[in-house]
Amino acid sequence: MNEEILAESVGKAVLAGVRTTGESEFEASMKELRGLAEACGYAAETMVTQRLERPDAATYIGSGKVQEIKQELYITGADTVIFMNTLTPSQLSNLAHELETEVLDKTGLILQIFGERARSAEAKLQVEYAKLQYMLPRLSGLRQNLSRQGGTGGSMSNKGSGEKQIELDRRHIEKRMAELRRALKDVESGREVMRRKRRASGLPLAALVGYTNAGKSTLLNRMLDTYCPDEEKKVMERDMLFATLDTTVRRICVGNGRDFLLSDTVGFIHDLPHDLIEAFHSTLEEAKLADLLIQVVDSSDENWERHIETTEKTLAALGAGHIPMLYVMNKADRGPHPELVPFAVGSKLYMSAKNGTGVELLTEHITDMLFGKRIECELLIPYGDGAVENRLRREAEVVTAEYRPEGIYMKCKLEKRLQEELRGYRMIS
């Protein structure tokens, strides 16, 4: 099992946001920003908020609020300001100049978290590429302290030192991004080879998807505990936003011909920047190729409906919106009726991954959706068709088997596909 990742303290921060939506949605976004900041190791000292029809084009917030942030920086001793939305290059540049301190937006903060959590070679390449993609249009803001003398058209020789450095940075970044694209293409080729091997195994794939910190990794570990106990196969689980980035695929050994593959994917978040989705495209491809999506939802979170909406919007953007989905309403033991857990209502299954309550019920739902609901049937297999008997023992749930003079009598639970294939073996019911 991977060792846990703890966020190291990196300093104090002031959080800032502009409310252009309803109060509850704005509060949820600011709460989420605080969680992201804490996941990155920042101590969120205070919040500065403003209500506007739209963010200010120059500084995101009004000039008066910029001064208020400067006062909060002085009072709290914070050295970073983190904004709720992604800032434009000019907003980042102007704010860095006005506030004279480190300025981060939501995308930059998530990239910091991703940089800390990336463990596999692929994840590290993806994070580096996303960071460079983010930096490229913001070079002037990131280097706003450099000289900007000169700079009216013409050759590089006519440009000021700041512009020369920015141009050199741009060339270096573009060159490195080209190298990373080639490296990621090689990694993706290797991943495709692994996918072909999995497809050749004939095992269906179910993918755990959902909002970050909903409990996907915890659920994967409980499934492994129940069906394939092996500490080495377990993944890191922690009550933290974006605790894991790497996609993990494990075989869940249910038996009776109902084994399947289960993948744990990177979590989603409201307004996850498009560049991050693009950078992690090959990793998120596991969801697109799945036979079944299992959306894990933190049912104890008051914004769980918003989380479902965000997840399904992201899946649609990936081209995975058409795949059958099962909803796992996790942490239901924190709800109003913990004594009823586990239970199912329609396509929603209420359970607790942490406690392992409902794993068997979930497995039943998964296998029914992947293989079809099993129906009990009676068959008579001639002694010369021993291969059919072996197949039934391998792929079906055998209730009774008797060796009779006329052949092997077997009462089995079969899914529809197998029933159709074995129709000729005197299926009695």
Short mmCIF file of C-alpha atoms in Angstrom, two decimals:
data_model
loop_
_atom_site.label_atom_id
_atom_site.label_comp_id
_atom_site.label_asym_id
_atom_site.label_seq_id
_atom_site.Cartn_x
_atom_site.Cartn_y
_atom_site.Cartn_z
CA MET A 1 0.00 0.00 0.00
CA ASN A 2 1.30 3.48 -0.87
CA GLU A 3 2.36 5.59 2.07
CA GLU A 4 0.23 8.59 2.92
CA ILE A 5 0.99 12.04 1.60
CA LEU A 6 0.83 14.84 4.11
CA ALA A 7 0.58 18.46 3.02
CA GLU A 8 3.52 20.42 4.42
CA SER A 9 2.85 23.87 5.83
CA VAL A 10 3.80 26.46 3.21
CA GLY A 11 2.51 29.62 4.87
CA LYS A 12 -0.52 31.78 5.57
CA ALA A 13 -3.00 32.86 2.93
CA VAL A 14 -5.86 35.28 2.40
CA LEU A 15 -8.70 33.85 0.32
CA ALA A 16 -10.59 36.11 -2.09
CA GLY A 17 -13.72 35.57 -4.15
CA VAL A 18 -16.35 37.40 -6.17
CA ARG A 19 -19.98 36.32 -5.83
CA THR A 20 -21.78 36.41 -9.15
CA THR A 21 -24.10 33.48 -8.35
CA GLY A 22 -26.47 32.54 -5.55
CA GLU A 23 -25.33 32.75 -1.92
CA SER A 24 -25.29 29.00 -1.26
CA GLU A 25 -23.31 28.20 -4.42
CA PHE A 26 -20.80 30.95 -3.62
CA GLU A 27 -20.36 29.74 -0.05
CA ALA A 28 -19.78 26.20 -1.33
CA SER A 29 -17.12 27.49 -3.74
CA MET A 30 -15.31 29.43 -0.98
CA LYS A 31 -15.49 26.42 1.34
CA GLU A 32 -13.99 24.33 -1.42
CA LEU A 33 -11.24 26.92 -1.95
CA ARG A 34 -10.38 26.72 1.74
CA GLY A 35 -10.18 22.93 1.47
CA LEU A 36 -7.86 23.19 -1.54
CA ALA A 37 -5.66 25.71 0.29
CA GLU A 38 -5.42 23.45 3.33
CA ALA A 39 -4.71 20.44 1.13
CA CYS A 40 -1.77 22.41 -0.28
CA GLY A 41 -0.51 23.30 3.22
CA TYR A 42 -1.75 26.88 3.47
CA ALA A 43 -3.36 28.18 6.64
CA ALA A 44 -6.36 30.20 5.45
CA GLU A 45 -6.31 33.21 7.78
CA THR A 46 -9.28 35.15 6.47
CA MET A 47 -11.57 35.69 3.48
CA VAL A 48 -12.25 38.83 1.47
CA THR A 49 -15.37 38.63 -0.69
CA GLN A 50 -17.35 40.94 -2.95
CA ARG A 51 -20.63 40.80 -4.82
CA LEU A 52 -20.41 41.88 -8.47
CA GLU A 53 -22.35 41.17 -11.64
CA ARG A 54 -19.08 40.06 -13.19
CA PRO A 55 -15.43 40.04 -12.02
CA ASP A 56 -13.48 43.24 -12.64
CA ALA A 57 -11.58 42.95 -15.94
CA ALA A 58 -8.40 44.50 -14.53
CA THR A 59 -8.09 43.12 -11.00
CA TYR A 60 -10.93 40.55 -10.64
CA ILE A 61 -12.16 42.44 -7.55
CA GLY A 62 -12.73 46.16 -7.15
CA SER A 63 -9.93 48.57 -6.23
CA GLY A 64 -11.37 49.04 -2.74
CA LYS A 65 -11.22 45.30 -2.10
CA VAL A 66 -7.62 45.22 -3.35
CA GLN A 67 -6.77 47.70 -0.59
CA GLU A 68 -8.72 45.62 1.94
CA ILE A 69 -6.65 42.56 0.97
CA LYS A 70 -3.45 44.58 1.49
CA GLN A 71 -4.64 45.43 5.00
CA GLU A 72 -5.45 41.79 5.74
CA LEU A 73 -2.00 40.75 4.54
CA TYR A 74 -0.49 43.19 7.04
CA ILE A 75 -2.79 42.23 9.92
CA THR A 76 -2.53 38.45 9.52
CA GLY A 77 1.07 38.22 8.35
CA ALA A 78 -0.06 36.21 5.33
CA ASP A 79 2.24 36.09 2.32
CA THR A 80 -0.12 34.64 -0.32
CA VAL A 81 -3.49 35.62 -1.76
CA ILE A 82 -5.58 32.85 -3.33
CA PHE A 83 -8.48 33.73 -5.64
CA MET A 84 -11.58 31.60 -6.10
CA ASN A 85 -11.56 31.62 -9.91
CA THR A 86 -8.95 31.33 -12.62
CA LEU A 87 -7.39 34.75 -13.22
CA THR A 88 -6.64 36.09 -16.68
CA PRO A 89 -2.97 36.87 -17.45
CA SER A 90 -3.62 40.63 -17.06
CA GLN A 91 -5.49 40.17 -13.77
CA LEU A 92 -2.64 38.08 -12.38
CA SER A 93 -0.09 40.67 -13.48
CA ASN A 94 -2.05 43.62 -12.07
CA LEU A 95 -2.76 41.93 -8.75
CA ALA A 96 0.85 40.82 -8.28
CA HIS A 97 1.93 44.41 -8.90
CA GLU A 98 -0.70 45.94 -6.58
CA LEU A 99 -0.42 43.46 -3.71
CA GLU A 100 3.36 42.94 -3.88
CA THR A 101 3.01 39.35 -2.72
CA GLU A 102 2.43 35.90 -4.18
CA VAL A 103 -0.88 35.65 -6.02
CA LEU A 104 -2.47 32.29 -6.86
CA ASP A 105 -5.75 31.42 -8.52
CA LYS A 106 -7.71 28.18 -8.25
CA THR A 107 -5.94 26.61 -11.23
CA GLY A 108 -2.49 27.50 -9.91
CA LEU A 109 -3.43 26.10 -6.50
CA ILE A 110 -4.67 22.82 -7.97
CA LEU A 111 -1.47 22.56 -10.01
CA GLN A 112 0.57 22.95 -6.82
CA ILE A 113 -1.42 20.14 -5.21
CA PHE A 114 -1.03 17.95 -8.29
CA GLY A 115 2.72 18.62 -8.30
CA GLU A 116 2.98 17.43 -4.69
CA ARG A 117 0.81 14.33 -5.16
CA ALA A 118 2.09 13.03 -8.51
CA ARG A 119 3.91 9.74 -7.93
CA SER A 120 3.99 7.81 -11.20
CA ALA A 121 6.13 8.88 -14.14
CA GLU A 122 3.00 9.51 -16.19
CA ALA A 123 1.37 11.73 -13.56
CA LYS A 124 4.57 13.76 -13.19
CA LEU A 125 4.74 14.33 -16.94
CA GLN A 126 1.07 15.31 -17.06
CA VAL A 127 1.43 17.76 -14.18
CA GLU A 128 4.52 19.38 -15.66
CA TYR A 129 2.79 19.80 -19.00
CA ALA A 130 -0.29 21.35 -17.36
CA LYS A 131 1.90 23.75 -15.37
CA LEU A 132 3.74 24.92 -18.47
CA GLN A 133 0.48 25.27 -20.37
CA TYR A 134 -0.81 27.44 -17.53
CA MET A 135 2.37 29.52 -17.32
CA LEU A 136 2.81 30.28 -21.02
CA PRO A 137 0.19 33.04 -21.39
CA ARG A 138 1.03 34.43 -17.91
CA LEU A 139 4.76 35.02 -18.29
CA SER A 140 4.47 38.79 -18.11
CA GLY A 141 2.49 38.51 -14.88
CA LEU A 142 4.89 36.01 -13.37
CA ARG A 143 7.78 38.26 -14.31
CA GLN A 144 6.08 41.57 -13.60
CA ASN A 145 9.07 42.70 -11.52
CA LEU A 146 11.38 42.67 -14.56
CA SER A 147 12.22 45.71 -16.66
CA ARG A 148 9.88 46.56 -19.52
CA GLN A 149 11.78 49.38 -21.16
CA GLY A 150 11.62 49.61 -24.95
CA GLY A 151 9.67 46.97 -26.81
CA THR A 152 7.93 48.44 -29.83
CA GLY A 153 7.88 45.81 -32.57
CA GLY A 154 10.95 44.92 -34.61
CA SER A 155 13.70 42.50 -33.69
CA MET A 156 14.65 41.17 -30.29
CA SER A 157 17.53 43.70 -30.15
CA ASN A 158 14.99 46.50 -29.74
CA LYS A 159 13.30 44.93 -26.70
CA GLY A 160 13.90 45.67 -23.04
CA SER A 161 15.61 43.18 -20.74
CA GLY A 162 12.32 42.03 -19.26
CA GLU A 163 10.83 41.32 -22.66
CA LYS A 164 13.99 39.51 -23.75
CA GLN A 165 13.77 37.26 -20.70
CA ILE A 166 10.07 36.62 -21.29
CA GLU A 167 10.80 35.67 -24.91
CA LEU A 168 13.56 33.30 -23.79
CA ASP A 169 11.22 31.79 -21.20
CA ARG A 170 8.53 31.35 -23.84
CA ARG A 171 10.90 29.52 -26.20
CA HIS A 172 12.17 27.30 -23.39
CA ILE A 173 8.61 26.44 -22.29
CA GLU A 174 7.45 25.68 -25.84
CA LYS A 175 10.47 23.43 -26.39
CA ARG A 176 9.87 21.58 -23.11
CA MET A 177 6.15 21.16 -23.89
CA ALA A 178 7.04 19.57 -27.23
CA GLU A 179 9.35 17.13 -25.39
CA LEU A 180 6.60 16.32 -22.88
CA ARG A 181 4.05 15.70 -25.63
CA ARG A 182 6.39 13.12 -27.17
CA ALA A 183 7.04 11.50 -23.79
CA LEU A 184 3.31 11.37 -22.98
CA LYS A 185 2.58 9.83 -26.37
CA ASP A 186 5.06 7.05 -25.54
CA VAL A 187 3.46 6.54 -22.12
CA GLU A 188 0.01 6.48 -23.68
CA SER A 189 1.19 3.80 -26.12
CA GLY A 190 2.31 1.69 -23.18
CA ARG A 191 -1.01 2.26 -21.44
CA GLU A 192 -2.85 1.17 -24.60
CA VAL A 193 -0.86 -2.09 -24.62
CA MET A 194 -2.00 -2.72 -21.04
CA ARG A 195 -5.58 -1.95 -22.00
CA ARG A 196 -5.44 -4.44 -24.88
CA LYS A 197 -4.17 -7.12 -22.50
CA ARG A 198 -7.04 -6.38 -20.11
CA ARG A 199 -9.58 -6.55 -22.94
CA ALA A 200 -8.06 -9.85 -24.05
CA SER A 201 -8.69 -11.22 -20.55
CA GLY A 202 -12.42 -10.88 -21.22
CA LEU A 203 -12.99 -9.21 -17.85
CA PRO A 204 -15.37 -6.21 -17.89
CA LEU A 205 -14.17 -2.89 -16.47
CA ALA A 206 -15.99 -0.79 -13.88
CA ALA A 207 -14.56 2.67 -13.14
CA LEU A 208 -14.92 4.58 -9.89
CA VAL A 209 -15.60 8.23 -10.68
CA GLY A 210 -16.81 11.18 -8.69
CA TYR A 211 -15.98 14.35 -6.85
CA THR A 212 -12.65 14.58 -5.12
CA ASN A 213 -12.66 13.21 -1.55
CA ALA A 214 -15.96 11.37 -2.01
CA GLY A 215 -14.34 8.06 -0.96
CA LYS A 216 -13.34 6.34 -4.22
CA SER A 217 -9.97 5.05 -2.96
CA THR A 218 -11.52 3.94 0.33
CA LEU A 219 -14.18 1.99 -1.57
CA LEU A 220 -11.58 0.30 -3.78
CA ASN A 221 -9.67 -0.77 -0.67
CA ARG A 222 -12.80 -2.18 0.99
CA MET A 223 -13.55 -4.18 -2.17
CA LEU A 224 -10.02 -5.57 -2.09
CA ASP A 225 -10.32 -6.37 1.64
CA THR A 226 -13.49 -8.32 0.94
CA TYR A 227 -12.53 -10.25 -2.18
CA CYS A 228 -8.73 -10.19 -2.65
CA PRO A 229 -6.99 -9.39 0.66
CA ASP A 230 -3.50 -8.11 -0.19
CA GLU A 231 -2.02 -5.01 1.45
CA GLU A 232 0.29 -4.50 -1.53
CA LYS A 233 -2.67 -4.01 -3.86
CA LYS A 234 -4.35 -1.35 -1.75
CA VAL A 235 -4.12 2.34 -2.63
CA MET A 236 -3.49 5.37 -0.45
CA GLU A 237 -6.64 6.77 1.13
CA ARG A 238 -6.84 10.04 3.03
CA ASP A 239 -9.51 12.57 3.97
CA MET A 240 -8.08 15.25 1.69
CA LEU A 241 -8.90 16.83 -1.67
CA PHE A 242 -6.98 15.21 -4.54
CA ALA A 243 -5.18 12.74 -2.25
CA THR A 244 -4.44 10.46 -5.23
CA LEU A 245 -3.84 11.27 -8.90
CA ASP A 246 -2.77 8.02 -10.49
CA THR A 247 -5.33 5.69 -12.01
CA THR A 248 -5.16 2.24 -10.43
CA VAL A 249 -6.80 -0.91 -11.87
CA ARG A 250 -7.38 -3.98 -9.70
CA ARG A 251 -9.06 -7.33 -10.32
CA ILE A 252 -11.97 -7.99 -7.98
CA CYS A 253 -12.16 -11.76 -7.48
CA VAL A 254 -15.85 -12.41 -6.86
CA GLY A 255 -15.73 -15.94 -8.28
CA ASN A 256 -18.47 -17.88 -10.09
CA GLY A 257 -17.38 -16.36 -13.39
CA ARG A 258 -18.12 -12.84 -12.16
CA ASP A 259 -14.66 -11.39 -11.65
CA PHE A 260 -14.25 -7.86 -12.97
CA LEU A 261 -11.69 -5.05 -13.13
CA LEU A 262 -12.18 -1.97 -10.97
CA SER A 263 -10.32 1.28 -11.63
CA ASP A 264 -9.85 4.24 -9.30
CA THR A 265 -9.60 7.56 -11.18
CA VAL A 266 -8.57 11.10 -10.26
CA GLY A 267 -11.39 13.05 -8.62
CA PHE A 268 -13.28 15.90 -10.23
CA ILE A 269 -14.00 19.35 -8.84
CA HIS A 270 -16.33 22.23 -9.72
CA ASP A 271 -14.98 24.22 -12.67
CA LEU A 272 -12.00 21.89 -13.10
CA PRO A 273 -9.93 23.84 -15.64
CA HIS A 274 -10.15 22.49 -19.18
CA ASP A 275 -6.35 22.43 -19.46
CA LEU A 276 -6.17 19.99 -16.53
CA ILE A 277 -8.75 17.72 -18.16
CA GLU A 278 -6.70 17.78 -21.36
CA ALA A 279 -3.42 17.12 -19.53
CA PHE A 280 -4.89 14.08 -17.76
CA HIS A 281 -6.71 12.84 -20.83
CA SER A 282 -4.93 9.48 -21.05
CA THR A 283 -5.48 8.82 -17.33
CA LEU A 284 -9.15 9.77 -17.51
CA GLU A 285 -9.48 7.56 -20.60
CA GLU A 286 -10.10 4.64 -18.20
CA ALA A 287 -13.53 6.13 -17.45
CA LYS A 288 -14.29 6.52 -21.15
CA LEU A 289 -13.45 2.86 -21.84
CA ALA A 290 -15.36 1.44 -18.88
CA ASP A 291 -18.36 -0.87 -19.23
CA LEU A 292 -19.86 0.63 -16.08
CA LEU A 293 -19.28 3.89 -14.19
CA ILE A 294 -19.67 3.84 -10.42
CA GLN A 295 -20.14 7.40 -9.27
CA VAL A 296 -19.13 7.72 -5.62
CA VAL A 297 -20.98 10.57 -3.92
CA ASP A 298 -20.41 11.97 -0.43
CA SER A 299 -24.05 11.88 0.62
CA SER A 300 -23.21 13.66 3.90
CA ASP A 301 -22.15 16.78 1.99
CA GLU A 302 -24.96 19.30 1.64
CA ASN A 303 -23.78 20.03 -1.91
CA TRP A 304 -23.91 16.41 -3.11
CA GLU A 305 -26.32 17.24 -5.95
CA ARG A 306 -23.89 19.88 -7.23
CA HIS A 307 -21.11 17.30 -7.06
CA ILE A 308 -23.11 14.86 -9.18
CA GLU A 309 -23.79 17.61 -11.72
CA THR A 310 -20.07 18.52 -11.87
CA THR A 311 -19.02 14.89 -12.31
CA GLU A 312 -21.52 14.22 -15.08
CA LYS A 313 -20.58 17.45 -16.86
CA THR A 314 -16.90 16.43 -16.79
CA LEU A 315 -17.69 12.90 -17.96
CA ALA A 316 -19.72 14.30 -20.86
CA ALA A 317 -16.73 16.48 -21.82
CA LEU A 318 -14.58 13.32 -21.86
CA GLY A 319 -17.05 11.51 -24.10
CA ALA A 320 -18.12 9.13 -21.32
CA GLY A 321 -21.62 10.48 -20.71
CA HIS A 322 -23.33 7.53 -22.42
CA ILE A 323 -21.89 4.77 -20.19
CA PRO A 324 -24.30 3.09 -17.72
CA MET A 325 -23.91 4.48 -14.21
CA LEU A 326 -24.49 3.26 -10.68
CA TYR A 327 -24.60 5.86 -7.89
CA VAL A 328 -22.92 4.96 -4.60
CA MET A 329 -24.20 7.34 -1.92
CA ASN A 330 -21.21 6.98 0.37
CA LYS A 331 -20.96 8.02 4.05
CA ALA A 332 -24.67 7.25 4.45
CA ASP A 333 -23.92 6.22 8.05
CA ARG A 334 -23.71 9.97 8.78
CA GLY A 335 -27.25 10.49 7.49
CA PRO A 336 -30.55 10.61 9.38
CA HIS A 337 -31.09 6.82 9.33
CA PRO A 338 -27.75 5.05 9.78
CA GLU A 339 -29.54 1.97 11.09
CA LEU A 340 -31.02 1.34 7.62
CA VAL A 341 -27.63 1.30 5.83
CA PRO A 342 -27.06 -0.39 3.42
CA PHE A 343 -30.08 0.00 1.18
CA ALA A 344 -30.85 0.78 -2.45
CA VAL A 345 -33.36 3.18 -4.00
CA GLY A 346 -33.48 2.96 -7.79
CA SER A 347 -29.96 3.47 -9.18
CA LYS A 348 -28.69 4.87 -5.85
CA LEU A 349 -27.08 2.58 -3.29
CA TYR A 350 -26.56 3.95 0.23
CA MET A 351 -23.53 2.54 2.08
CA SER A 352 -20.37 3.34 4.02
CA ALA A 353 -17.06 2.55 2.33
CA LYS A 354 -15.09 3.39 5.47
CA ASN A 355 -16.98 0.83 7.55
CA GLY A 356 -17.35 -1.65 4.71
CA THR A 357 -21.12 -1.58 5.20
CA GLY A 358 -22.80 -2.46 1.92
CA VAL A 359 -19.85 -3.91 -0.03
CA GLU A 360 -21.69 -7.18 -0.76
CA LEU A 361 -24.84 -5.34 -1.87
CA LEU A 362 -22.73 -3.09 -4.11
CA THR A 363 -20.99 -6.09 -5.63
CA GLU A 364 -24.34 -7.68 -6.42
CA HIS A 365 -25.46 -4.52 -8.22
CA ILE A 366 -22.16 -4.22 -10.12
CA THR A 367 -22.13 -7.82 -11.30
CA ASP A 368 -25.81 -7.71 -12.28
CA MET A 369 -25.12 -4.61 -14.40
CA LEU A 370 -21.93 -6.02 -15.92
CA PHE A 371 -23.06 -9.60 -16.51
CA GLY A 372 -26.84 -9.46 -16.32
CA LYS A 373 -29.13 -10.73 -13.60
CA ARG A 374 -28.78 -14.46 -13.07
CA ILE A 375 -31.69 -16.84 -13.36
CA GLU A 376 -31.74 -20.31 -11.87
CA CYS A 377 -31.91 -23.03 -14.57
CA GLU A 378 -31.61 -26.82 -14.77
CA LEU A 379 -29.41 -28.48 -17.38
CA LEU A 380 -28.44 -32.00 -18.32
CA ILE A 381 -24.92 -32.29 -19.69
CA PRO A 382 -23.93 -35.49 -21.60
CA TYR A 383 -20.82 -37.15 -20.17
CA GLY A 384 -19.03 -36.54 -23.45
CA ASP A 385 -19.36 -32.77 -22.97
CA GLY A 386 -17.15 -32.41 -19.91
CA ALA A 387 -15.91 -29.04 -21.20
CA VAL A 388 -19.42 -27.61 -20.71
CA GLU A 389 -19.46 -28.81 -17.11
CA ASN A 390 -16.09 -27.16 -16.50
CA ARG A 391 -17.31 -23.94 -18.08
CA LEU A 392 -20.41 -23.88 -15.88
CA ARG A 393 -18.32 -24.41 -12.77
CA ARG A 394 -16.05 -21.57 -13.91
CA GLU A 395 -18.58 -19.04 -15.21
CA ALA A 396 -21.83 -19.80 -13.38
CA GLU A 397 -22.99 -20.23 -9.82
CA VAL A 398 -23.57 -23.95 -9.36
CA VAL A 399 -26.36 -24.70 -6.87
CA THR A 400 -26.52 -28.49 -7.31
CA ALA A 401 -24.60 -31.06 -9.39
CA GLU A 402 -25.51 -34.76 -9.61
CA TYR A 403 -24.02 -37.54 -11.75
CA ARG A 404 -27.02 -39.43 -13.13
CA PRO A 405 -27.13 -42.35 -15.58
CA GLU A 406 -28.31 -40.07 -18.42
CA GLY A 407 -25.70 -37.38 -17.77
CA ILE A 408 -24.61 -34.63 -15.38
CA TYR A 409 -27.60 -32.84 -13.86
CA MET A 410 -26.74 -29.27 -12.85
CA LYS A 411 -28.88 -26.61 -11.29
CA CYS A 412 -27.10 -23.29 -11.91
CA LYS A 413 -27.65 -19.56 -11.83
CA LEU A 414 -26.80 -18.20 -15.26
CA GLU A 415 -26.84 -14.83 -16.89
CA LYS A 416 -28.83 -14.49 -20.11
CA ARG A 417 -25.79 -14.73 -22.40
CA LEU A 418 -24.82 -18.15 -21.07
CA GLN A 419 -28.42 -19.34 -21.10
CA GLU A 420 -28.64 -18.61 -24.81
CA GLU A 421 -25.36 -20.40 -25.55
CA LEU A 422 -26.39 -23.54 -23.62
CA ARG A 423 -29.98 -23.65 -24.82
CA GLY A 424 -29.47 -27.11 -26.35
CA TYR A 425 -28.62 -28.78 -23.06
CA ARG A 426 -32.21 -29.58 -22.14
CA MET A 427 -32.80 -26.43 -20.09
CA ILE A 428 -35.84 -27.39 -18.05
CA SER A 429 -36.61 -23.95 -16.52
#
